[in-house]
Coordinates of C-alpha atoms in Angstrom, one line a residue:
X1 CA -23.7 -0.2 -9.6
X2 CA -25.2 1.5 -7.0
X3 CA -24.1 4.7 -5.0
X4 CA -20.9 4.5 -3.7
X5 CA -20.2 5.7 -0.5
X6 CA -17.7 8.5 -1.2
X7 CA -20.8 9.9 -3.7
X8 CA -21.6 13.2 -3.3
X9 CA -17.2 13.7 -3.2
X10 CA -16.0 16.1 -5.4
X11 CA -12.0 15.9 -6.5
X12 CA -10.1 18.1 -8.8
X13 CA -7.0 16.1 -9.6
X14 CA -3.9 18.0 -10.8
X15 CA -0.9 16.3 -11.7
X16 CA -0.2 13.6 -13.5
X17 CA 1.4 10.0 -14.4
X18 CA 0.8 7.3 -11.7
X19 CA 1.4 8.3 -7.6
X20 CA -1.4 11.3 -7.9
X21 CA -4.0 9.7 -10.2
X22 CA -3.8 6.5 -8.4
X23 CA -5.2 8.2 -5.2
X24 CA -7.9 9.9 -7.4
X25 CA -8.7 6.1 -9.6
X26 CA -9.3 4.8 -5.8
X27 CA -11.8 8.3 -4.7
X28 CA -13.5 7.9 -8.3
X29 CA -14.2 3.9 -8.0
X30 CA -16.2 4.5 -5.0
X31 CA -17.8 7.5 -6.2
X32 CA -16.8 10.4 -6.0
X33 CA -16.7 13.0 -8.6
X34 CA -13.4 13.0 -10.2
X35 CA -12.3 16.1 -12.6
X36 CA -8.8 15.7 -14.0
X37 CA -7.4 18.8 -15.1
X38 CA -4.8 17.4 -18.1
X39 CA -2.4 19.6 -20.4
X40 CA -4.4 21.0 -23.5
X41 CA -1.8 20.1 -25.9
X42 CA -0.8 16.1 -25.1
X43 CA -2.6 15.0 -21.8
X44 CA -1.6 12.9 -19.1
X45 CA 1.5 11.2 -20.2
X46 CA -0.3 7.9 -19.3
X47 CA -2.2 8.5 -22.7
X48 CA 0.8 7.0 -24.2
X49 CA 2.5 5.0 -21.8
X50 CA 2.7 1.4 -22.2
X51 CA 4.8 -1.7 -24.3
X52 CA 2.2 -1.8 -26.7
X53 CA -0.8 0.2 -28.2
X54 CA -3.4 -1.7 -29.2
X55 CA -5.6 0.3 -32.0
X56 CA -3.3 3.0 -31.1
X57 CA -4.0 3.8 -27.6
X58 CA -2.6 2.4 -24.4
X59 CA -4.3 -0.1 -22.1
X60 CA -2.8 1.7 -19.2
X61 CA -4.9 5.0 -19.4
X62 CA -8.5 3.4 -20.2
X63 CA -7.5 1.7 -15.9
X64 CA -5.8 4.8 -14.0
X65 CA -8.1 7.3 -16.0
X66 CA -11.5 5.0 -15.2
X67 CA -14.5 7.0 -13.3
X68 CA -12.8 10.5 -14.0
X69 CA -13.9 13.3 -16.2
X70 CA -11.3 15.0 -18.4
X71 CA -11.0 18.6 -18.5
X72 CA -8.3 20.1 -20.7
X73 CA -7.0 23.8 -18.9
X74 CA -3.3 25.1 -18.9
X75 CA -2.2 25.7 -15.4
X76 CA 0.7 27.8 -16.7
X77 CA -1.7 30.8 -18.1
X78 CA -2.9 33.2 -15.8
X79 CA -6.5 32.7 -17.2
X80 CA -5.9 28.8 -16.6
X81 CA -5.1 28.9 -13.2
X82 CA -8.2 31.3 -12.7
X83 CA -10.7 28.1 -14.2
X84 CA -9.0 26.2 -11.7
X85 CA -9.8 28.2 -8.8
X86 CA -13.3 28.6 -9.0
X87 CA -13.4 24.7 -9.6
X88 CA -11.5 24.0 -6.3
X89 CA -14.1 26.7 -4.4
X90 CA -16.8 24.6 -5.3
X91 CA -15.0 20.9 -4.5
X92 CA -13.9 19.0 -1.1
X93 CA -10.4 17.7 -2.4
X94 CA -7.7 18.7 -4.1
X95 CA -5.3 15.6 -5.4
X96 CA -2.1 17.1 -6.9
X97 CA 1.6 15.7 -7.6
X98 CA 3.7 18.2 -8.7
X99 CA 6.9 19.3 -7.8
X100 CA 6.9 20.5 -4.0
X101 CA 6.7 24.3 -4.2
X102 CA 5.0 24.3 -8.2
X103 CA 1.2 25.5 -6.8
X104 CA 2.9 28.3 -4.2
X105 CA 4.8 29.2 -7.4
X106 CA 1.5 29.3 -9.1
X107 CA -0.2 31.4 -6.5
X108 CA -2.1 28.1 -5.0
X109 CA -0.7 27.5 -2.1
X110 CA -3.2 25.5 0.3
X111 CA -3.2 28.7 2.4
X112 CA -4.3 30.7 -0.7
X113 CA -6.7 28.2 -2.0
X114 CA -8.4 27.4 1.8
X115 CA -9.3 31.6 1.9
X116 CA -12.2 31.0 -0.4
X117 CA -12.9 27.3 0.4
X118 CA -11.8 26.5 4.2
X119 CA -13.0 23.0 4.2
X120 CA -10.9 21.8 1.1
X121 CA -8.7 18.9 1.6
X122 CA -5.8 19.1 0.0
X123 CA -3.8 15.6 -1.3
X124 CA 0.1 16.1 -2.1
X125 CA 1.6 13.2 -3.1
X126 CA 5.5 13.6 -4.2
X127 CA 8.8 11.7 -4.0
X128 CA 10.0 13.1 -0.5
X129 CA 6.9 15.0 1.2
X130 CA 6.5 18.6 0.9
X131 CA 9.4 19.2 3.4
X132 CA 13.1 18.4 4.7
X133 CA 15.6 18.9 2.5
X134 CA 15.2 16.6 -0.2
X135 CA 11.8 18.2 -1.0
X136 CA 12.3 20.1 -4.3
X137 CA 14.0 17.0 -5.7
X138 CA 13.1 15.2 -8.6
X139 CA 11.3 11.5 -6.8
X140 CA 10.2 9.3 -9.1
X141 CA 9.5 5.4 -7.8
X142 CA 12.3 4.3 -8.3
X143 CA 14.4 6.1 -6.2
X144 CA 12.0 6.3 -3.5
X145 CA 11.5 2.0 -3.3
X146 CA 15.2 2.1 -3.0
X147 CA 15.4 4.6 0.2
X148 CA 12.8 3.2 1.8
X149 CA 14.5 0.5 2.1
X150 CA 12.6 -2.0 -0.7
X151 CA 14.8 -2.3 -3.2
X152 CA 17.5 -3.6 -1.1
X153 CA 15.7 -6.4 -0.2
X154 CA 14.3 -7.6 -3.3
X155 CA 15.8 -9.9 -5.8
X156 CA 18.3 -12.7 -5.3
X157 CA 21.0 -12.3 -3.0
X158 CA 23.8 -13.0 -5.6
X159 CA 22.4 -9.9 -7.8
X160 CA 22.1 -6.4 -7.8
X161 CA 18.2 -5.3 -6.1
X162 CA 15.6 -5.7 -8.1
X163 CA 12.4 -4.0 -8.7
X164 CA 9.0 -4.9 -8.0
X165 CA 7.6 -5.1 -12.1
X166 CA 5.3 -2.8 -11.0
X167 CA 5.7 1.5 -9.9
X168 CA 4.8 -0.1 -6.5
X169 CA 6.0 3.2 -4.9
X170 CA 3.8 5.1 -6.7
X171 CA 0.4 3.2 -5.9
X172 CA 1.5 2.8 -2.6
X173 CA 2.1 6.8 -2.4
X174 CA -1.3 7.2 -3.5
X175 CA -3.3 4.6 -1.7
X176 CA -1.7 6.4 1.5
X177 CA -2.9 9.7 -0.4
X178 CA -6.8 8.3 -0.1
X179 CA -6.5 6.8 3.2
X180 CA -5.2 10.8 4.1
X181 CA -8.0 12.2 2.6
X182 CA -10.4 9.8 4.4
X183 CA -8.8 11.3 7.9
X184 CA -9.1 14.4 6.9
X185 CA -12.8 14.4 6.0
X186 CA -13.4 12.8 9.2
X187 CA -11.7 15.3 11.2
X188 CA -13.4 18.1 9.0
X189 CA -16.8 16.7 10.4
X190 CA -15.8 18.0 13.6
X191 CA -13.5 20.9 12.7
X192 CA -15.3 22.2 10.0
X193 CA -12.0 23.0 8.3
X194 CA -9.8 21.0 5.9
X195 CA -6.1 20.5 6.3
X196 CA -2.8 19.2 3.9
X197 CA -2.0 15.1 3.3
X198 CA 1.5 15.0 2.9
X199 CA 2.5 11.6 0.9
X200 CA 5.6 10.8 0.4
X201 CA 6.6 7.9 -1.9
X202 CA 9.9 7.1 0.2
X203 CA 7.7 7.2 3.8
X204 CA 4.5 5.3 1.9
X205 CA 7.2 2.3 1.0
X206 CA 8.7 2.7 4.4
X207 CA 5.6 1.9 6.0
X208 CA 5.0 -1.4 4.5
X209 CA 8.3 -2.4 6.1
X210 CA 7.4 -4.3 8.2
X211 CA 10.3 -4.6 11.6
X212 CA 13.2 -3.7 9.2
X213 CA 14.2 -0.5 10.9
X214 CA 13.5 -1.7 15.1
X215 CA 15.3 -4.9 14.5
X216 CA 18.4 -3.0 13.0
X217 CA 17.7 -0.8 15.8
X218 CA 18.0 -3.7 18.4
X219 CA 20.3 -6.1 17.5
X220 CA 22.3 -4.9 14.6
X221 CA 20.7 -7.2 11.9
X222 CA 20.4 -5.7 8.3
X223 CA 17.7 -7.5 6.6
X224 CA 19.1 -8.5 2.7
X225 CA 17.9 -10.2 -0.1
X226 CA 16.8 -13.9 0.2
X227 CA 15.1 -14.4 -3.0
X228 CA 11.4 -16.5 -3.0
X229 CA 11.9 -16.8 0.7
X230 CA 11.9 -15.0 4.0
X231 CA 14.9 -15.6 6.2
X232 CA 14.0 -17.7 9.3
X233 CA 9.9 -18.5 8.2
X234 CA 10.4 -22.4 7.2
X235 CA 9.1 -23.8 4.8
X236 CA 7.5 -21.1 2.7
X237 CA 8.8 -21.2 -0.8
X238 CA 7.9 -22.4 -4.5
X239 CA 8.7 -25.7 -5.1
X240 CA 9.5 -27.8 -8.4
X241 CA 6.7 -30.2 -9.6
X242 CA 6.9 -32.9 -12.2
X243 CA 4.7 -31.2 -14.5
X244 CA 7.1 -28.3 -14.3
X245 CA 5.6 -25.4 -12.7
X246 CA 5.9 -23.8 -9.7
X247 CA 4.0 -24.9 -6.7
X248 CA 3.9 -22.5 -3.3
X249 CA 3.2 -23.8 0.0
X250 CA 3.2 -22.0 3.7
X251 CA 3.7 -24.6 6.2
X252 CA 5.5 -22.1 8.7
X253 CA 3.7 -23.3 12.1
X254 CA 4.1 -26.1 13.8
X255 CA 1.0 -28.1 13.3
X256 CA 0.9 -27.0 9.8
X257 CA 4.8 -28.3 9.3
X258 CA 3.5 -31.7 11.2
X259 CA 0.4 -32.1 8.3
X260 CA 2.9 -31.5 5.5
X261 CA 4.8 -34.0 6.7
X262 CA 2.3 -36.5 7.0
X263 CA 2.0 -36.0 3.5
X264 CA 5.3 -36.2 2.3
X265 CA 5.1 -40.0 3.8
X266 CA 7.6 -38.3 6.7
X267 CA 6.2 -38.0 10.0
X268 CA 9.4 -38.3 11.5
X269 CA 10.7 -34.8 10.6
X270 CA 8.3 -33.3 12.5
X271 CA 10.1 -34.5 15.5
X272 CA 13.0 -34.4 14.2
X273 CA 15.2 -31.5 16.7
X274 CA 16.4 -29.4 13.6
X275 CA 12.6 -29.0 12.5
X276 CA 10.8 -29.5 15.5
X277 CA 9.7 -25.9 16.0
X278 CA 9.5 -22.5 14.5
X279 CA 13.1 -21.3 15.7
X280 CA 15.1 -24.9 14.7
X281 CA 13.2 -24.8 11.0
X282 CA 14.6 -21.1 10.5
X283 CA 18.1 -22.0 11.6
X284 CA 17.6 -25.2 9.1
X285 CA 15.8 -23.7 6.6
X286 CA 17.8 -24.4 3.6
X287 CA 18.1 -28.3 3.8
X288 CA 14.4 -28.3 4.5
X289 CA 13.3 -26.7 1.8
X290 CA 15.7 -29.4 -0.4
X291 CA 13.8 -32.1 1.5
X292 CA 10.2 -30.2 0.4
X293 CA 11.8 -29.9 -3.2
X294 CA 12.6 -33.5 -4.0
X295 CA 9.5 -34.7 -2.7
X296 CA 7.2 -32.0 -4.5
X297 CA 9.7 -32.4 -8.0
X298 CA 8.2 -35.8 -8.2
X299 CA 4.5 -34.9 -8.4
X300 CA 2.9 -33.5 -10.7
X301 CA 1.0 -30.0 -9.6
X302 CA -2.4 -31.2 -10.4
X303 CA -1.8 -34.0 -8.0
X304 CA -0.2 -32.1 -5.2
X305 CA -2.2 -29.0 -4.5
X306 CA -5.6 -31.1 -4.0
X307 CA -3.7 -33.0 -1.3
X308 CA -2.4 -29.9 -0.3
X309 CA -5.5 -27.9 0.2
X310 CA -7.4 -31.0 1.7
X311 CA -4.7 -30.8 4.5
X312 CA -5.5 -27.3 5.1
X313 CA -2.2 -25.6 4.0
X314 CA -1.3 -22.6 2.6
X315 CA -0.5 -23.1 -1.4
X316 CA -1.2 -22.5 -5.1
X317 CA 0.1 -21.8 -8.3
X318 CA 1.5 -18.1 -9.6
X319 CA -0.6 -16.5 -11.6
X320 CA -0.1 -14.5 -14.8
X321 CA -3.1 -12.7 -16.4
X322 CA -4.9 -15.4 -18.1
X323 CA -4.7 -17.4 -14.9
X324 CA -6.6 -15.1 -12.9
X325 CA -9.2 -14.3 -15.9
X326 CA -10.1 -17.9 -16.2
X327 CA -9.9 -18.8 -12.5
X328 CA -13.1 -19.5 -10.4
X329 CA -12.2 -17.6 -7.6
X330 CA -12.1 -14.3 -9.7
X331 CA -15.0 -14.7 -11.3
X332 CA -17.5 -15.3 -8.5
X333 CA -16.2 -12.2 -6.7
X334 CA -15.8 -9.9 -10.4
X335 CA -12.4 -9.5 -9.5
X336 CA -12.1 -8.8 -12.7
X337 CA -14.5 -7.2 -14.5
X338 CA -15.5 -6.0 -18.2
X339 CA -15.9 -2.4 -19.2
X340 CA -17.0 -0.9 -22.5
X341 CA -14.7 1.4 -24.2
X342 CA -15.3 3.2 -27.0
X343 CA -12.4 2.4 -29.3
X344 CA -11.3 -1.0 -27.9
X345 CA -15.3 -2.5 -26.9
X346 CA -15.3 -4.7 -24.3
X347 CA -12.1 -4.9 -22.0
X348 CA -11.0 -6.0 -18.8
X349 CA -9.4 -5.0 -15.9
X350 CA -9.3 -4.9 -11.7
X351 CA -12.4 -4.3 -10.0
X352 CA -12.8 -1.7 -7.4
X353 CA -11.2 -3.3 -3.6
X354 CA -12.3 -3.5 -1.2
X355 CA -15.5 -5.3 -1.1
X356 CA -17.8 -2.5 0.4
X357 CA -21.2 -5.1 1.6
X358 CA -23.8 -2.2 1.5
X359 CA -22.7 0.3 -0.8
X360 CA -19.9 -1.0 -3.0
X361 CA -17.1 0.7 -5.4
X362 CA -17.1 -0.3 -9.3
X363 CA -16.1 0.9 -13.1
X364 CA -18.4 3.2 -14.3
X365 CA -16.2 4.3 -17.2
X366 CA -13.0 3.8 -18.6
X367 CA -10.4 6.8 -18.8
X368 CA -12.1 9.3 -20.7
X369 CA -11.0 10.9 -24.2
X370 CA -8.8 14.1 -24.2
X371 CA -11.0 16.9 -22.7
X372 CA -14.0 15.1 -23.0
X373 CA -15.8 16.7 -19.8
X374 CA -14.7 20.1 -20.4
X375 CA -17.1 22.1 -21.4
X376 CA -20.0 20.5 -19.3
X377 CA -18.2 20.8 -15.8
X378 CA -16.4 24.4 -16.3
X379 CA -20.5 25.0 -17.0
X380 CA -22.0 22.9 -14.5
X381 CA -19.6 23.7 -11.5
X382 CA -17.3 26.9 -12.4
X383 CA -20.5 28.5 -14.0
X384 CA -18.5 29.5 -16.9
X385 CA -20.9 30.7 -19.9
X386 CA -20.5 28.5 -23.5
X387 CA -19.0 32.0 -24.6
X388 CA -16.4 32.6 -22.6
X389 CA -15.2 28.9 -23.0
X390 CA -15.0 29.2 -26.5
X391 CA -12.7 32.5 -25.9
X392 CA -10.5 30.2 -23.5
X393 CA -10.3 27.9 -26.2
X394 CA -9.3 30.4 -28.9
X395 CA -6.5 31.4 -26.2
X396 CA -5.2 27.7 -26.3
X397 CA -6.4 27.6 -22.0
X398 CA -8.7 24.6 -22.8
X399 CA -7.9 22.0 -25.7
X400 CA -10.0 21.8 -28.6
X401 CA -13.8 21.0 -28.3
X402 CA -14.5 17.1 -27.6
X403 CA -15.6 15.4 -30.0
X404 CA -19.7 14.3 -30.0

């Protein structure tokens, strides 16, 4: 790949499962310089998450750990914390997710840290934001997607809220974590002086809420679950087919409703006053997507979304994993791509998004082995000498010596 445009970066990322190192996997696929400080003794703990462990590892590390370099150092020794200093005097961001008030406890406040390095950006991503009182409490995902108002609304109606299948919380915490850093290296162009991005999982899910809180706020309305649909926006659904899978189609506009009509052999309903525009289809949503149903249950889905997509709408299947490996679409733009790891050999997984036309993101490497950087960047960029590693190391500071 060519240089990425965040090249030249450098990040020390502290912390650990998914909302932190999801802001640094984002830095690192466009090119920055990623240095993962991870426990001596075990690691991240997404070394060994996962349902299953192929050859013994998990597939979720060699994806969240990609374009890092792992240095083992314990941040609860005195001599541990000293290594990590002179790393973050010499770097431009600081990624961390621990407990609100663990790095003041530690002596690394931002205020302590910005004394030797005023430009450094500093990237705290926890479950409540570093303030308020809720701070110091324990915010995992899950309880954040439910107060900012996610879980409530997803699921069937008839069932208790369900989740996304996915930590959505914390990816969403650290996405909001880059785009923060992003603003504050702008701003330090013109400042000369970093500053503290504040992520909180709970505000990071509240901002992909679309009008949920102003139209409570204006009429009264509390938006609950509706299952595969969204109250009032008719037709949008999955649909039945013959063949027995799913089909989706967005026909929410008018002259979009009219050509699915035309299709379903009944131009009539397009004029029909309980369908005829955006409004009367919301109010009637529910027998209309019956109608939709029983025409689409008696074709099969190979048949359907060709007519479909010739009529310009909105539709497709729903993809699992081997559905979006074999599909055209994903392999002209390497939406997926393959990477070579050393245990596994050749795997697969997301490319770097967005699509950056002049100097792109991309995999360089997958999630790196235990410590496998360490004693090249605490010489390279702490200028610490090959003795005085190997006493940190006979202290227990850094993990063992990675193997060549």
């Amino acid at each position: 790949m060519t240089q990425g445009p965040l090249t030249g970066l450098r990040v020390i990322e502290m912390g650990s499962l998914i909302a932190g190192p999801f802001c640094g996997q984002v830095l690192g696929d466009f090119g920055a310089e990623v240095i993962k400080l991870e426990d001596p003794k075990v690691g991240d703990p997404m070394r060994q998450w996962g349902r299953s462990k192929p050859k013994g590892l998990s597939p979720w590390w060699p994806v969240i750990g990609r374009n890092k370099k792992s240095v083992t150092l314990d941040l609860r020794t005195d001599e541990g914390r000293d290594v990590a200093r002179a790393l973050i005097a010499k770097a431009d961001v600081v990624v961390e997710n621990f407990r609100p008030g663990t790095l003041e406890k530690w002596g690394m406040s931002y205020e302590a840290l910005a004394k030797t390095n005023p430009g450094l950006v500093m990237a705290r991503v926890s479950g409540f934001g570093q303030t308020g009182p809720y701070a110091k409490r324990a915010g995992y995902a899950l309880v954040g997607e439910a107060m900012g108002g996610l879980r409530h609304i997803t699921g069937e109606p008839d069932r208790n809220p369900a989740r996304a299948g996915i930590s959505i919380g914390d990816s969403l915490s650290g996405l909001n974590a880059a785009l923060g850093v992003m603003m504050a290296l702008h701003a330090r162009q013109r400042t000369g002086r970093g500053q503290v991005v504040d992520a909180a999982i709970y505000e990071s899910v509240l901002t992909v809420m679309e009008n949920l809180i102003t139209e409570y706020d204006l009429t009264g309305y509390v938006r609950e679950r509706s299952g595969a649909v969204l109250p009032g926006i008719a037709p949008s659904n999955v649909y039945p087919t013959k063949s027995g899978e799913l089909v989706l189609i967005g026909a929410n506009q008018d002259t979009l409703f009219k050509r699915l009509c035309d299709l379903m052999g009944r131009p009539d309903l397009a004029e029909d006053p309980r369908y005829r525009d955006h409004a009367a289809r919301g109010v009637h949503q529910a027998e209309l997507d019956a109608r939709i149903a029983a025409w689409t249950a008696d074709h099969a889905i190979e048949d359907l979304l060709p007519r479909l997509e010739a009529a310009g709408l909105a539709t497709g299947r729903i993809y699992r994993a081997p559905d979006m490996i074999a599909d055209p679409q994903f392999v002209a733009r390497e939406s997926i791509v393959t990477v070579a790891h050393p245990v596994f050999g050749p795997i697969k997984m997301q490319n770097a998004f967005p699509k950056l036309s002049d100097t792109p993101g991309g995999v360089r490497w997958p999630g790196p082995t235990l410590g496998q950087h360490t004693d090249a960047v605490l010489a390279e960029v702490a200028g610490i000498s090959a003795e005085a590693v190997a006493g940190l190391r006979a202290k227990g500071v850094v993990g063992a010596a990675p193997a060549t």
